[in-house]
PDB file of C-alpha atoms and ligand atoms in Angstrom:
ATOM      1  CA  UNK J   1     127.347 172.691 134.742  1.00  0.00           C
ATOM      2  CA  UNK J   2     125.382 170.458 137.249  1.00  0.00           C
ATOM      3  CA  UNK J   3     126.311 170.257 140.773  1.00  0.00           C
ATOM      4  CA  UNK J   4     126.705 166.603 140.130  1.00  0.00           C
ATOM      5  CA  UNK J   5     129.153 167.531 136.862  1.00  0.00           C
ATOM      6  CA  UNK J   6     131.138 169.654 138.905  1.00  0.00           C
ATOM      7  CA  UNK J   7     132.023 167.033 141.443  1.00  0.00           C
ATOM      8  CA  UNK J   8     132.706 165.376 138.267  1.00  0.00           C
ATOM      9  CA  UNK J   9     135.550 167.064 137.687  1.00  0.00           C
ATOM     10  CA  UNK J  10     136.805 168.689 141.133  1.00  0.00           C
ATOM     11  CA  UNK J  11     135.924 165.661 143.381  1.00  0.00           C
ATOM     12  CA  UNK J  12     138.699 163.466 142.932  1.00  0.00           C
ATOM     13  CA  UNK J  13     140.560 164.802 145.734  1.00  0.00           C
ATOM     14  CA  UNK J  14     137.591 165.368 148.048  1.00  0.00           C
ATOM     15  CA  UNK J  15     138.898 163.020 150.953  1.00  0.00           C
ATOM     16  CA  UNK J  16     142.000 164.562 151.449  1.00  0.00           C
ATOM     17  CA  UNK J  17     140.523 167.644 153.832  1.00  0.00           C
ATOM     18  CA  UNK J  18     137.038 166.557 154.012  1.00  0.00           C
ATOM     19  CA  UNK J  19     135.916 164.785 156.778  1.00  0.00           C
ATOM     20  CA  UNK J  20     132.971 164.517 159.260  1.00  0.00           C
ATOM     21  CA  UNK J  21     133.177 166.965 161.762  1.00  0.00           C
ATOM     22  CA  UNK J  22     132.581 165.345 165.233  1.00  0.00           C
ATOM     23  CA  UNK J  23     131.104 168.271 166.790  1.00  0.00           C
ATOM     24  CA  UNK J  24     128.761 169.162 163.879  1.00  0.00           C
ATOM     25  CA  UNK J  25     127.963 165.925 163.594  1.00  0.00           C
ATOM     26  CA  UNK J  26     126.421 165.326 167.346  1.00  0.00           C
ATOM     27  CA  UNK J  27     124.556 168.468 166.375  1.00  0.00           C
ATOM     28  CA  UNK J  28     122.830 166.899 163.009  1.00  0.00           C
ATOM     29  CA  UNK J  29     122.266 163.752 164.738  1.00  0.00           C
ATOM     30  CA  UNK J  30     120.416 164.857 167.599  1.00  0.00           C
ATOM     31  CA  UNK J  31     118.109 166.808 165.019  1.00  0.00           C
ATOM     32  CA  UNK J  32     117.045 163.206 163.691  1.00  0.00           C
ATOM     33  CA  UNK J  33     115.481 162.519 166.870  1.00  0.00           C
ATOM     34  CA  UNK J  34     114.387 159.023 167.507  1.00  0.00           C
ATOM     35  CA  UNK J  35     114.660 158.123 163.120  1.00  0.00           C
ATOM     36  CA  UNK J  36     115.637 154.718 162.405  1.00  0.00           C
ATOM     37  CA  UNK J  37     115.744 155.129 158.346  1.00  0.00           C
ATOM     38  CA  UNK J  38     117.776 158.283 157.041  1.00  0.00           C
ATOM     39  CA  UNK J  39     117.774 159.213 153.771  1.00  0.00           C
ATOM     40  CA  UNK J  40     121.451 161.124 153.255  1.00  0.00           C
ATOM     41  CA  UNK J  41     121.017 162.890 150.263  1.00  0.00           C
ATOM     42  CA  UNK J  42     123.857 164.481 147.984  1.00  0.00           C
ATOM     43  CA  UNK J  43     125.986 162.192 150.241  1.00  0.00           C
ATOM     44  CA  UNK J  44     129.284 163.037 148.973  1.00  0.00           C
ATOM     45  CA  UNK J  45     132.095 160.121 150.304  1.00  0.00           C
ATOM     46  CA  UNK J  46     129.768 159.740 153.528  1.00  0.00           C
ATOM     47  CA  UNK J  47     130.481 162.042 155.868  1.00  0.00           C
ATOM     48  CA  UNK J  48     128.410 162.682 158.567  1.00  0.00           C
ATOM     49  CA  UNK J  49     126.239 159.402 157.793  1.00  0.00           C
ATOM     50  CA  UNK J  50     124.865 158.593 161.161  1.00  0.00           C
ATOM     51  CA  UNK J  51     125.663 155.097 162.874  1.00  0.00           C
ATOM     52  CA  UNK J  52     123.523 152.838 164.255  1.00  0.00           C
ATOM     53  CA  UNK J  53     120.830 153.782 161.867  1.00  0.00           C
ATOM     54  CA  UNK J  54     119.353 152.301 158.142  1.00  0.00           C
ATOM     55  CA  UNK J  55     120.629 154.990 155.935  1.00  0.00           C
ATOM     56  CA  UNK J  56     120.502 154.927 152.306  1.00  0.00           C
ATOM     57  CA  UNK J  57     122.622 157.727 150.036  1.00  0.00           C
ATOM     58  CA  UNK J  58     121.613 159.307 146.850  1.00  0.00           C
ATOM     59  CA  UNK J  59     124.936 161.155 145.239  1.00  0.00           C
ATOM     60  CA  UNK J  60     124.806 162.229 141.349  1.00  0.00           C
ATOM     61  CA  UNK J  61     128.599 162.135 140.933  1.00  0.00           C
ATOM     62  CA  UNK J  62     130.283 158.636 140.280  1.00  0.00           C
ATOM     63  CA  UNK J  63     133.430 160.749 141.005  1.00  0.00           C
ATOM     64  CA  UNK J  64     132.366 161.084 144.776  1.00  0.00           C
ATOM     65  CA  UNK J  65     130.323 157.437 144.687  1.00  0.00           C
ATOM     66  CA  UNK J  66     133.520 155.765 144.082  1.00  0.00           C
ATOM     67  CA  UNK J  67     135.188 157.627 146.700  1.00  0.00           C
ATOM     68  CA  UNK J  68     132.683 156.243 149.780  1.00  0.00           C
ATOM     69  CA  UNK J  69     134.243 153.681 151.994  1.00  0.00           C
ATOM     70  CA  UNK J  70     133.783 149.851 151.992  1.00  0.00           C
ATOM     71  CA  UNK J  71     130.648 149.530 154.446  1.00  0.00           C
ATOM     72  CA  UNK J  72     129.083 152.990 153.970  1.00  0.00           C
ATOM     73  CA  UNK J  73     125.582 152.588 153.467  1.00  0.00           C
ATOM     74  CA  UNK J  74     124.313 151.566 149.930  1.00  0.00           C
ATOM     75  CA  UNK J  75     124.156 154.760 147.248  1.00  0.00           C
ATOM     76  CA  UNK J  76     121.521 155.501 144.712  1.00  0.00           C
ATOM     77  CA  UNK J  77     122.999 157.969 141.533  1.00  0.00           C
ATOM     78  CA  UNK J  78     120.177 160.574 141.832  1.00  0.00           C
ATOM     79  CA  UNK J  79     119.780 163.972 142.426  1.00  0.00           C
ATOM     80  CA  UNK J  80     118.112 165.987 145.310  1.00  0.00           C
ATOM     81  CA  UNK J  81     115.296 167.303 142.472  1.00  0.00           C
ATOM     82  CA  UNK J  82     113.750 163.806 141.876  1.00  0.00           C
ATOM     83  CA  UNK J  83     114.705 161.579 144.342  1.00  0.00           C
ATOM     84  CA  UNK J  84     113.429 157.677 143.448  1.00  0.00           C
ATOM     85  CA  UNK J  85     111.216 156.926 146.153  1.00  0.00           C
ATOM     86  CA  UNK J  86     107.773 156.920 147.588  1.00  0.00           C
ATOM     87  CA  UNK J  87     105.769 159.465 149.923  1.00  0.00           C
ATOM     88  CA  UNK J  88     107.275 159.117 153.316  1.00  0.00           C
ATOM     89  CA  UNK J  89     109.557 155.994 152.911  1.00  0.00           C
ATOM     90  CA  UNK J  90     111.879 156.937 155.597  1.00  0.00           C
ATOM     91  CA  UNK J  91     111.772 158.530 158.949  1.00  0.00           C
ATOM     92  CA  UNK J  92     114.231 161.355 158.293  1.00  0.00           C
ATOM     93  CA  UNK J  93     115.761 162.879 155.011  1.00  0.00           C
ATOM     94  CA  UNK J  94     119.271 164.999 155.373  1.00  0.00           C
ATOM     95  CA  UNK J  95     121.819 167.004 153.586  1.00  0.00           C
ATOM     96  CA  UNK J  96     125.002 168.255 154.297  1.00  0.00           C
ATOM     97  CA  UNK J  97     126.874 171.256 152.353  1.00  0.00           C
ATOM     98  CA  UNK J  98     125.007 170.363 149.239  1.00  0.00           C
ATOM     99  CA  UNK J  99     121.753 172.549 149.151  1.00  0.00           C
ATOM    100  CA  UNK J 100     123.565 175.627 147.202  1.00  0.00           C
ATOM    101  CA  UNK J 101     124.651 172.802 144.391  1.00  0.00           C
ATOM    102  CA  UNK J 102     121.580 172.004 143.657  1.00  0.00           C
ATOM    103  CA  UNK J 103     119.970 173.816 140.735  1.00  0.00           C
ATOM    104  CA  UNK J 104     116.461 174.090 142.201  1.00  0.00           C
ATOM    105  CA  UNK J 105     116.919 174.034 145.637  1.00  0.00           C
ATOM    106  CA  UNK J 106     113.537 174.751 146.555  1.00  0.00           C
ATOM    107  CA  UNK J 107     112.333 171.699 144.191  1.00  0.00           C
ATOM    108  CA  UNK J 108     115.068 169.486 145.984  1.00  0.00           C
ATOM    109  CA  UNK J 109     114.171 170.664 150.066  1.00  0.00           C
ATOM    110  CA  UNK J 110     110.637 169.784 148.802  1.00  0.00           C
ATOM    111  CA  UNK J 111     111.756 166.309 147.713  1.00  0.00           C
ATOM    112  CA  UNK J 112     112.946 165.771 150.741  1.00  0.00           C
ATOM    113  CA  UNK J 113     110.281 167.249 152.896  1.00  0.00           C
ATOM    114  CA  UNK J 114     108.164 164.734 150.255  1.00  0.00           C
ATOM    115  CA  UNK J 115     109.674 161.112 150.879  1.00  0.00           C
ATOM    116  CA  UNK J 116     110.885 162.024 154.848  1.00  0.00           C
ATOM    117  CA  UNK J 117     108.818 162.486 158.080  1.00  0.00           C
ATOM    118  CA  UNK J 118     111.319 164.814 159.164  1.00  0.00           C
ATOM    119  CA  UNK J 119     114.415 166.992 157.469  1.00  0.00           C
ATOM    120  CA  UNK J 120     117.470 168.048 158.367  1.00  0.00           C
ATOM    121  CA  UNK J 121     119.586 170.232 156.256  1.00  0.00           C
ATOM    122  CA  UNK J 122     123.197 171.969 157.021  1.00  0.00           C
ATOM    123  CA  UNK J 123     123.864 175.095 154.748  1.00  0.00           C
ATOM    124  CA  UNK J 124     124.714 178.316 155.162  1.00  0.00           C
ATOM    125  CA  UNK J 125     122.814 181.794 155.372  1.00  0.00           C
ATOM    126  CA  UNK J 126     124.324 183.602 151.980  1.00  0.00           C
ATOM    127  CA  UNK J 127     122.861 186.842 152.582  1.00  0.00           C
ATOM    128  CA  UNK J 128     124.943 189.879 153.286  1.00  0.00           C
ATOM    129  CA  UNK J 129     124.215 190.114 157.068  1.00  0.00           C
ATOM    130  CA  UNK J 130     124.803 186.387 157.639  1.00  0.00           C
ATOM    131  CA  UNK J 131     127.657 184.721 156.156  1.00  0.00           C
ATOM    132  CA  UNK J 132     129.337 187.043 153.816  1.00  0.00           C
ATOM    133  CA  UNK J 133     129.727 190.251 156.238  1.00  0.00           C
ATOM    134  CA  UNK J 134     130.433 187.284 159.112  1.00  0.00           C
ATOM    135  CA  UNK J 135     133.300 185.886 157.217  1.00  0.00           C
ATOM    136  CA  UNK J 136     136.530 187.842 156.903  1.00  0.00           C
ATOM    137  CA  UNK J 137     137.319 185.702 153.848  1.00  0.00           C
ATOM    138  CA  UNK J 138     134.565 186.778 151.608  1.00  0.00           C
ATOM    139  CA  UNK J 139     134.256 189.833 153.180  1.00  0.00           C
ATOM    140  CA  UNK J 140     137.732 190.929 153.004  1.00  0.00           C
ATOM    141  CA  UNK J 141     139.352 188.692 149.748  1.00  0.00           C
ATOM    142  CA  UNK J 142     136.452 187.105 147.889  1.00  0.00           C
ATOM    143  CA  UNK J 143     133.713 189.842 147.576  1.00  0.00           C
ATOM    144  CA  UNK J 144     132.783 187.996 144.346  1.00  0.00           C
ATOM    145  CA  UNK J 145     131.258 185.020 146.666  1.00  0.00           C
ATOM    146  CA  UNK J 146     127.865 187.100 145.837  1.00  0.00           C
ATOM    147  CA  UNK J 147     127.858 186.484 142.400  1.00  0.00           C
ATOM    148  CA  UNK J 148     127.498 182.943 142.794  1.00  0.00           C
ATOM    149  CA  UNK J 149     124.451 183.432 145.269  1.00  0.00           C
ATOM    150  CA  UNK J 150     122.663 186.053 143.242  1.00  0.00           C
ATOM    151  CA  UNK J 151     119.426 184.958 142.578  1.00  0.00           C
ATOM    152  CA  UNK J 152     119.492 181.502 144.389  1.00  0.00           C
ATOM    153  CA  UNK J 153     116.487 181.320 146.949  1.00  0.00           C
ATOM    154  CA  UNK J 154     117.606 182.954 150.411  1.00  0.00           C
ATOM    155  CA  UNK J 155     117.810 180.809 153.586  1.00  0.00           C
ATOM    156  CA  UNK J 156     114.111 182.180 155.191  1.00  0.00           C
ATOM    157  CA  UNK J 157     112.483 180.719 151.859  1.00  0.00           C
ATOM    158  CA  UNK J 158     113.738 177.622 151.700  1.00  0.00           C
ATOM    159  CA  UNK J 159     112.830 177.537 155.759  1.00  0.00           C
ATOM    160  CA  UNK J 160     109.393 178.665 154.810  1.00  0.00           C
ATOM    161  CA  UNK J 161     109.109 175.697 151.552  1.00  0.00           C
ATOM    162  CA  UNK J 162     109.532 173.008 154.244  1.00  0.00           C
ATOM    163  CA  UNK J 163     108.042 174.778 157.498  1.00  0.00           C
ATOM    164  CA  UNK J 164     111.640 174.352 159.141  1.00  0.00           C
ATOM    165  CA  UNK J 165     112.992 176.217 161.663  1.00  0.00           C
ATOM    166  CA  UNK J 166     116.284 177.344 161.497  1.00  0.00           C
ATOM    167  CA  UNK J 167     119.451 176.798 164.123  1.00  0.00           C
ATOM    168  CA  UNK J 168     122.650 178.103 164.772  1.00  0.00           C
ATOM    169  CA  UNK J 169     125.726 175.731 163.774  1.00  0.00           C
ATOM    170  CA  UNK J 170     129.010 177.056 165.060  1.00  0.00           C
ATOM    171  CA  UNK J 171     132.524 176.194 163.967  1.00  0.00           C
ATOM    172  CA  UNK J 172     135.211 175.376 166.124  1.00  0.00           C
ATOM    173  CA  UNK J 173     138.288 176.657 165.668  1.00  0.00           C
ATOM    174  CA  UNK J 174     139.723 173.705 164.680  1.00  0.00           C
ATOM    175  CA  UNK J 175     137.242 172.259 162.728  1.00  0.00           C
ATOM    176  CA  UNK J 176     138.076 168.500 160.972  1.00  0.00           C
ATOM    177  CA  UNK J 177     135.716 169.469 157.894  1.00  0.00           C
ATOM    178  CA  UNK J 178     137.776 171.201 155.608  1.00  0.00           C
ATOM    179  CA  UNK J 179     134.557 173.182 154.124  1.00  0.00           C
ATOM    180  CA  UNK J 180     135.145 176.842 152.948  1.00  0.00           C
ATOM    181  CA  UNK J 181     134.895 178.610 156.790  1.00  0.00           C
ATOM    182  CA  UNK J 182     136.464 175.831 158.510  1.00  0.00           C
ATOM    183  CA  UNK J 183     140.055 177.411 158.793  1.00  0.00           C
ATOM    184  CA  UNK J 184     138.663 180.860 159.852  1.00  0.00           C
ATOM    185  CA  UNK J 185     141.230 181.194 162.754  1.00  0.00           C
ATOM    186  CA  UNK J 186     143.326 179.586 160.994  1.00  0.00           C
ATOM    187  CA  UNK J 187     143.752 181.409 157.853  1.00  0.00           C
ATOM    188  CA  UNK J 188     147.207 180.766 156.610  1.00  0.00           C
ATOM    189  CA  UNK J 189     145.538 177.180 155.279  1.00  0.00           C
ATOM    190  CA  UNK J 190     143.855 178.888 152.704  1.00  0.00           C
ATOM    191  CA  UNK J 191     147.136 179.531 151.708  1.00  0.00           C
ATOM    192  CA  UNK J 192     147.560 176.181 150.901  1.00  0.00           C
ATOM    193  CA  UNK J 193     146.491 174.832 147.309  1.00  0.00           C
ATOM    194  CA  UNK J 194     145.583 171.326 148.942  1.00  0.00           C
ATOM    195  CA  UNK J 195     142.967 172.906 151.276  1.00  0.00           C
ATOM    196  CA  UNK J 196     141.413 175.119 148.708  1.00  0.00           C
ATOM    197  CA  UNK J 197     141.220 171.896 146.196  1.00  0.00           C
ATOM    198  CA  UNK J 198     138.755 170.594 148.659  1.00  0.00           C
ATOM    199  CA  UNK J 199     136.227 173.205 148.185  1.00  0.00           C
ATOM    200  CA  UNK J 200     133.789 174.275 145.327  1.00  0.00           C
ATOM    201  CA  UNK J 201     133.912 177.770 146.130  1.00  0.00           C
ATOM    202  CA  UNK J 202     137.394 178.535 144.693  1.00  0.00           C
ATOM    203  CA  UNK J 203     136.402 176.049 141.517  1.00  0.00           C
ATOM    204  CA  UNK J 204     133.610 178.603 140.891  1.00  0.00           C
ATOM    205  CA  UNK J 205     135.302 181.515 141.619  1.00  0.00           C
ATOM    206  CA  UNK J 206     138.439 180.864 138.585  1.00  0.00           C
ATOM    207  CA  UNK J 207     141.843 181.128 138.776  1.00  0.00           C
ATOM    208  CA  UNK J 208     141.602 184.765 138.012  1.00  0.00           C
ATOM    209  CA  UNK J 209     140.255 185.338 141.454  1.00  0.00           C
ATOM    210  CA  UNK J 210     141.521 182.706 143.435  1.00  0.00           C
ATOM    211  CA  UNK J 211     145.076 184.175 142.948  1.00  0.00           C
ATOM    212  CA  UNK J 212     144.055 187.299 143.550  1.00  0.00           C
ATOM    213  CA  UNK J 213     142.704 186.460 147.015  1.00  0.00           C
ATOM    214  CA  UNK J 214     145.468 184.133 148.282  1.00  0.00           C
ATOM    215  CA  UNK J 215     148.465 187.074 147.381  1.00  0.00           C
ATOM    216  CA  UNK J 216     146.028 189.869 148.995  1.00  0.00           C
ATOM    217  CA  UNK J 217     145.576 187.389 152.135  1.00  0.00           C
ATOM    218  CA  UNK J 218     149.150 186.375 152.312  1.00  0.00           C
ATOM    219  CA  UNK J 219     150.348 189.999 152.275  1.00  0.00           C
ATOM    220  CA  UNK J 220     148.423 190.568 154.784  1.00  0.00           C
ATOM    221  CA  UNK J 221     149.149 188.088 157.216  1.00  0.00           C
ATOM    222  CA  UNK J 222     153.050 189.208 156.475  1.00  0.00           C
ATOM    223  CA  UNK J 223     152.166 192.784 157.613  1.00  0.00           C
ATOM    224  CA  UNK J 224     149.987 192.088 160.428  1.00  0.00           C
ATOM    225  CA  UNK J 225     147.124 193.658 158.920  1.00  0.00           C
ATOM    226  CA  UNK J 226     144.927 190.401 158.901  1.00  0.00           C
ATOM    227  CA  UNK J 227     145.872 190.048 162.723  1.00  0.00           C
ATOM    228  CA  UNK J 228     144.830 193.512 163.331  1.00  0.00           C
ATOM    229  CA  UNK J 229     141.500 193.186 161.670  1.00  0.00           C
ATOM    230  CA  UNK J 230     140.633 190.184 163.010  1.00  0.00           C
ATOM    231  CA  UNK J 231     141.668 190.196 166.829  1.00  0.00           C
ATOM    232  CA  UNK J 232     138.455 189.833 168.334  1.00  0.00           C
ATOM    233  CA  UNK J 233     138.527 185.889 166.371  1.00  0.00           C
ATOM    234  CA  UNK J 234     142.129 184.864 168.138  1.00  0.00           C
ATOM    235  CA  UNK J 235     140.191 184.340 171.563  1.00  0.00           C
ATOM    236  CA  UNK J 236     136.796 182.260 170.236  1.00  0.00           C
ATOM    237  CA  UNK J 237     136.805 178.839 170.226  1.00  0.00           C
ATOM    238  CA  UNK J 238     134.263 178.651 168.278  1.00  0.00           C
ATOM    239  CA  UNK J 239     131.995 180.785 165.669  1.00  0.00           C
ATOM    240  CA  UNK J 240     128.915 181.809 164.554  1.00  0.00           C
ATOM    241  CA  UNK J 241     129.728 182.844 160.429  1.00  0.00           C
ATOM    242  CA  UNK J 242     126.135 182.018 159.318  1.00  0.00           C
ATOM    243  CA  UNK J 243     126.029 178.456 159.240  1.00  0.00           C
ATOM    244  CA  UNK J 244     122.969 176.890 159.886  1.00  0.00           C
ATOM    245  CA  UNK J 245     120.485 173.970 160.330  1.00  0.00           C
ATOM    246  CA  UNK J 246     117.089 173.705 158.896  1.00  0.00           C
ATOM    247  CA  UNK J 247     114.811 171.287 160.926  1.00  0.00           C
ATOM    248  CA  UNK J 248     111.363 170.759 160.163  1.00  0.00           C
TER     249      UNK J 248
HETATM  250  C1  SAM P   1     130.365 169.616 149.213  1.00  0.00           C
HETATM  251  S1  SAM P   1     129.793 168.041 148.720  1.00  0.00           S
HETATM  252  C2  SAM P   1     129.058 167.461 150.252  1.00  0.00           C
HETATM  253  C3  SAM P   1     129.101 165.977 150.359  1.00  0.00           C
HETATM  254  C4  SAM P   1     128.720 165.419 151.745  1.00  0.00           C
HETATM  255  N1  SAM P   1     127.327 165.682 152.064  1.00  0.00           N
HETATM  256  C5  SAM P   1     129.640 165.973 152.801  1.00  0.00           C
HETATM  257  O1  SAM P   1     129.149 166.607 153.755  1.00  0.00           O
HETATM  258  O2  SAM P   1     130.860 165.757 152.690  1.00  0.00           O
HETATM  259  C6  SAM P   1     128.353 168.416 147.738  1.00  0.00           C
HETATM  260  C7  SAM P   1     127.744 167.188 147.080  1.00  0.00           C
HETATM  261  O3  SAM P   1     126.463 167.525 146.523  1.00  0.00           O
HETATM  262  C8  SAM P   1     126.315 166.762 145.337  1.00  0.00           C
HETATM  263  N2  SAM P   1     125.258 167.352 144.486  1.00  0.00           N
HETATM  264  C9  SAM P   1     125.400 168.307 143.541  1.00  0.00           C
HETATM  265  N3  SAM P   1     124.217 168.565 142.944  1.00  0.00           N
HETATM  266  C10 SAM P   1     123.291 167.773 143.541  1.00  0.00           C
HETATM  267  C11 SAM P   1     121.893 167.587 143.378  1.00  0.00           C
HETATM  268  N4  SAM P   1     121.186 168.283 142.479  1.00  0.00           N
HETATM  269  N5  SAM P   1     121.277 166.663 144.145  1.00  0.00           N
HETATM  270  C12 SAM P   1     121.980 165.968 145.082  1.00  0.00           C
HETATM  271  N6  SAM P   1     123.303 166.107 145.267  1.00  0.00           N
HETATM  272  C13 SAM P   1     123.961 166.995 144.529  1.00  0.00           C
HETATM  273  C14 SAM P   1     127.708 166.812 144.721  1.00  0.00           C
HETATM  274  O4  SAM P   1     127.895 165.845 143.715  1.00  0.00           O
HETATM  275  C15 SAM P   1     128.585 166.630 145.943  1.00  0.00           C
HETATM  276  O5  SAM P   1     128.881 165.287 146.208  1.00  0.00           O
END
């Protein structure tokens, strides 16, 4: 299934938990620099479109199209791989939590890089030492997270395909994006069916596993054990679980 097809068919809800993150948000739009056209690509409902600026939106799903608010900027149904327009149309070209949908993401960052003076991508580092030994939640519940980023290109060559450079993105603790490691000091919200609806990673996953994970992690925050492991997190306000920007 495309990533467009799966928004398809777990989209519908999107809105409820995800939101732009204000924080995270600053951080993308200071890496447009001065750009006065923005190409937002797999633009979701909108989030994190920047104001004051010309953006257009390319989104495959007419699940998530529908969803975008009266006044967001106008949305072209087209995917990241062969985006409609010419060499170097717009200032800046970005994309936010999309990247790993995308069936050739190497193909779609060079799109980008392509019709864009400048990129700006927000994703996440999915090898071991990044994100999934950083993240309690797929390193203690959801080991299986690595099937779904087995042989997907790895964060330093999809730097290298667009000569970007890569920066930190932390998450505050109380993040307003309900993306997959937004409730990490928070984790009795992944208890809660409504949050994990909002997130592609449990979709992928299956039932099968998804129950499995949400009984082992409420056990454990009923013993204590997930407090115990985890007490160095209780005092951050904010963390580094892999996240990052690319920035060419
Ligand atoms: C997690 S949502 C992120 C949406 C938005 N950028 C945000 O931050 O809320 C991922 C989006 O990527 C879109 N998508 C999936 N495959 C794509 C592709 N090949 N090209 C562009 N967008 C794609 C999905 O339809 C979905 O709307």
């Amino acid at each position: 299934m495309s990533g467009g097809q799966l928004y398809d068919t777990i989209g519908a809800a999107y809105t409820v938990t995800r939101r732009t993150e204000p924080r995270i948000a600053a951080q993308v739009w200071a890496a447009l620099g001065d750009a006065r056209t923005v190409l937002n690509v797999g633009a979701g409902t909108g989030s994190y479109e920047p104001p004051g600026r010309d953006v257009i939106a390319v989104e495959p799903s007419a699940v998530m199209r529908a969803q975008r608010p009266a006044g967001a900027a106008p949305c072209v149904a087209a995917t990241a791989e062969s985006l409609p327009f010419d060499d170097q149309s717009f200032d800046a070209a970005m994309a936010v939590s999309t990247v790993h949908h995308w069936p050739d993401p190497i193909a779609g960052l060079r799109e980008l890089r392509r019709v864009a003076r400048r990129v700006v991508v927000f994703t996440h580092d999915a090898s071991e030492d990044g994100w999934r030994r950083r993240f309690w939640l797929i390193r203690d519940y959801l080991p299986e997270v690595a099937n779904l980023t087995a042989g997907r290109p790895s964060l330093a060559e999809q730097a290298r395909a667009i000569g970007a450079r890569t920066e930190p993105v932390l998450i505050p603790w109380d993040c307003a994006d309900g993306f997959f490691e937004a409730y990490w000091r928070r984790p009795e919200y992944y208890l809660d069916e409504k949050v994990r609806r909002g997130v592609s990673v449990w979709a992928r996953l299956g039932p099968g596993v998804e129950q499995r994970a949400v009984h082992s992690l409420q056990a454990d925050l009923g013993s204590g054990q997930w407090a115990e492991r985890n007490r160095d997190l209780v005092a951050l306000d904010a963390a580094e679980l892999g996240l990052r920007l690319l920035v060419t």
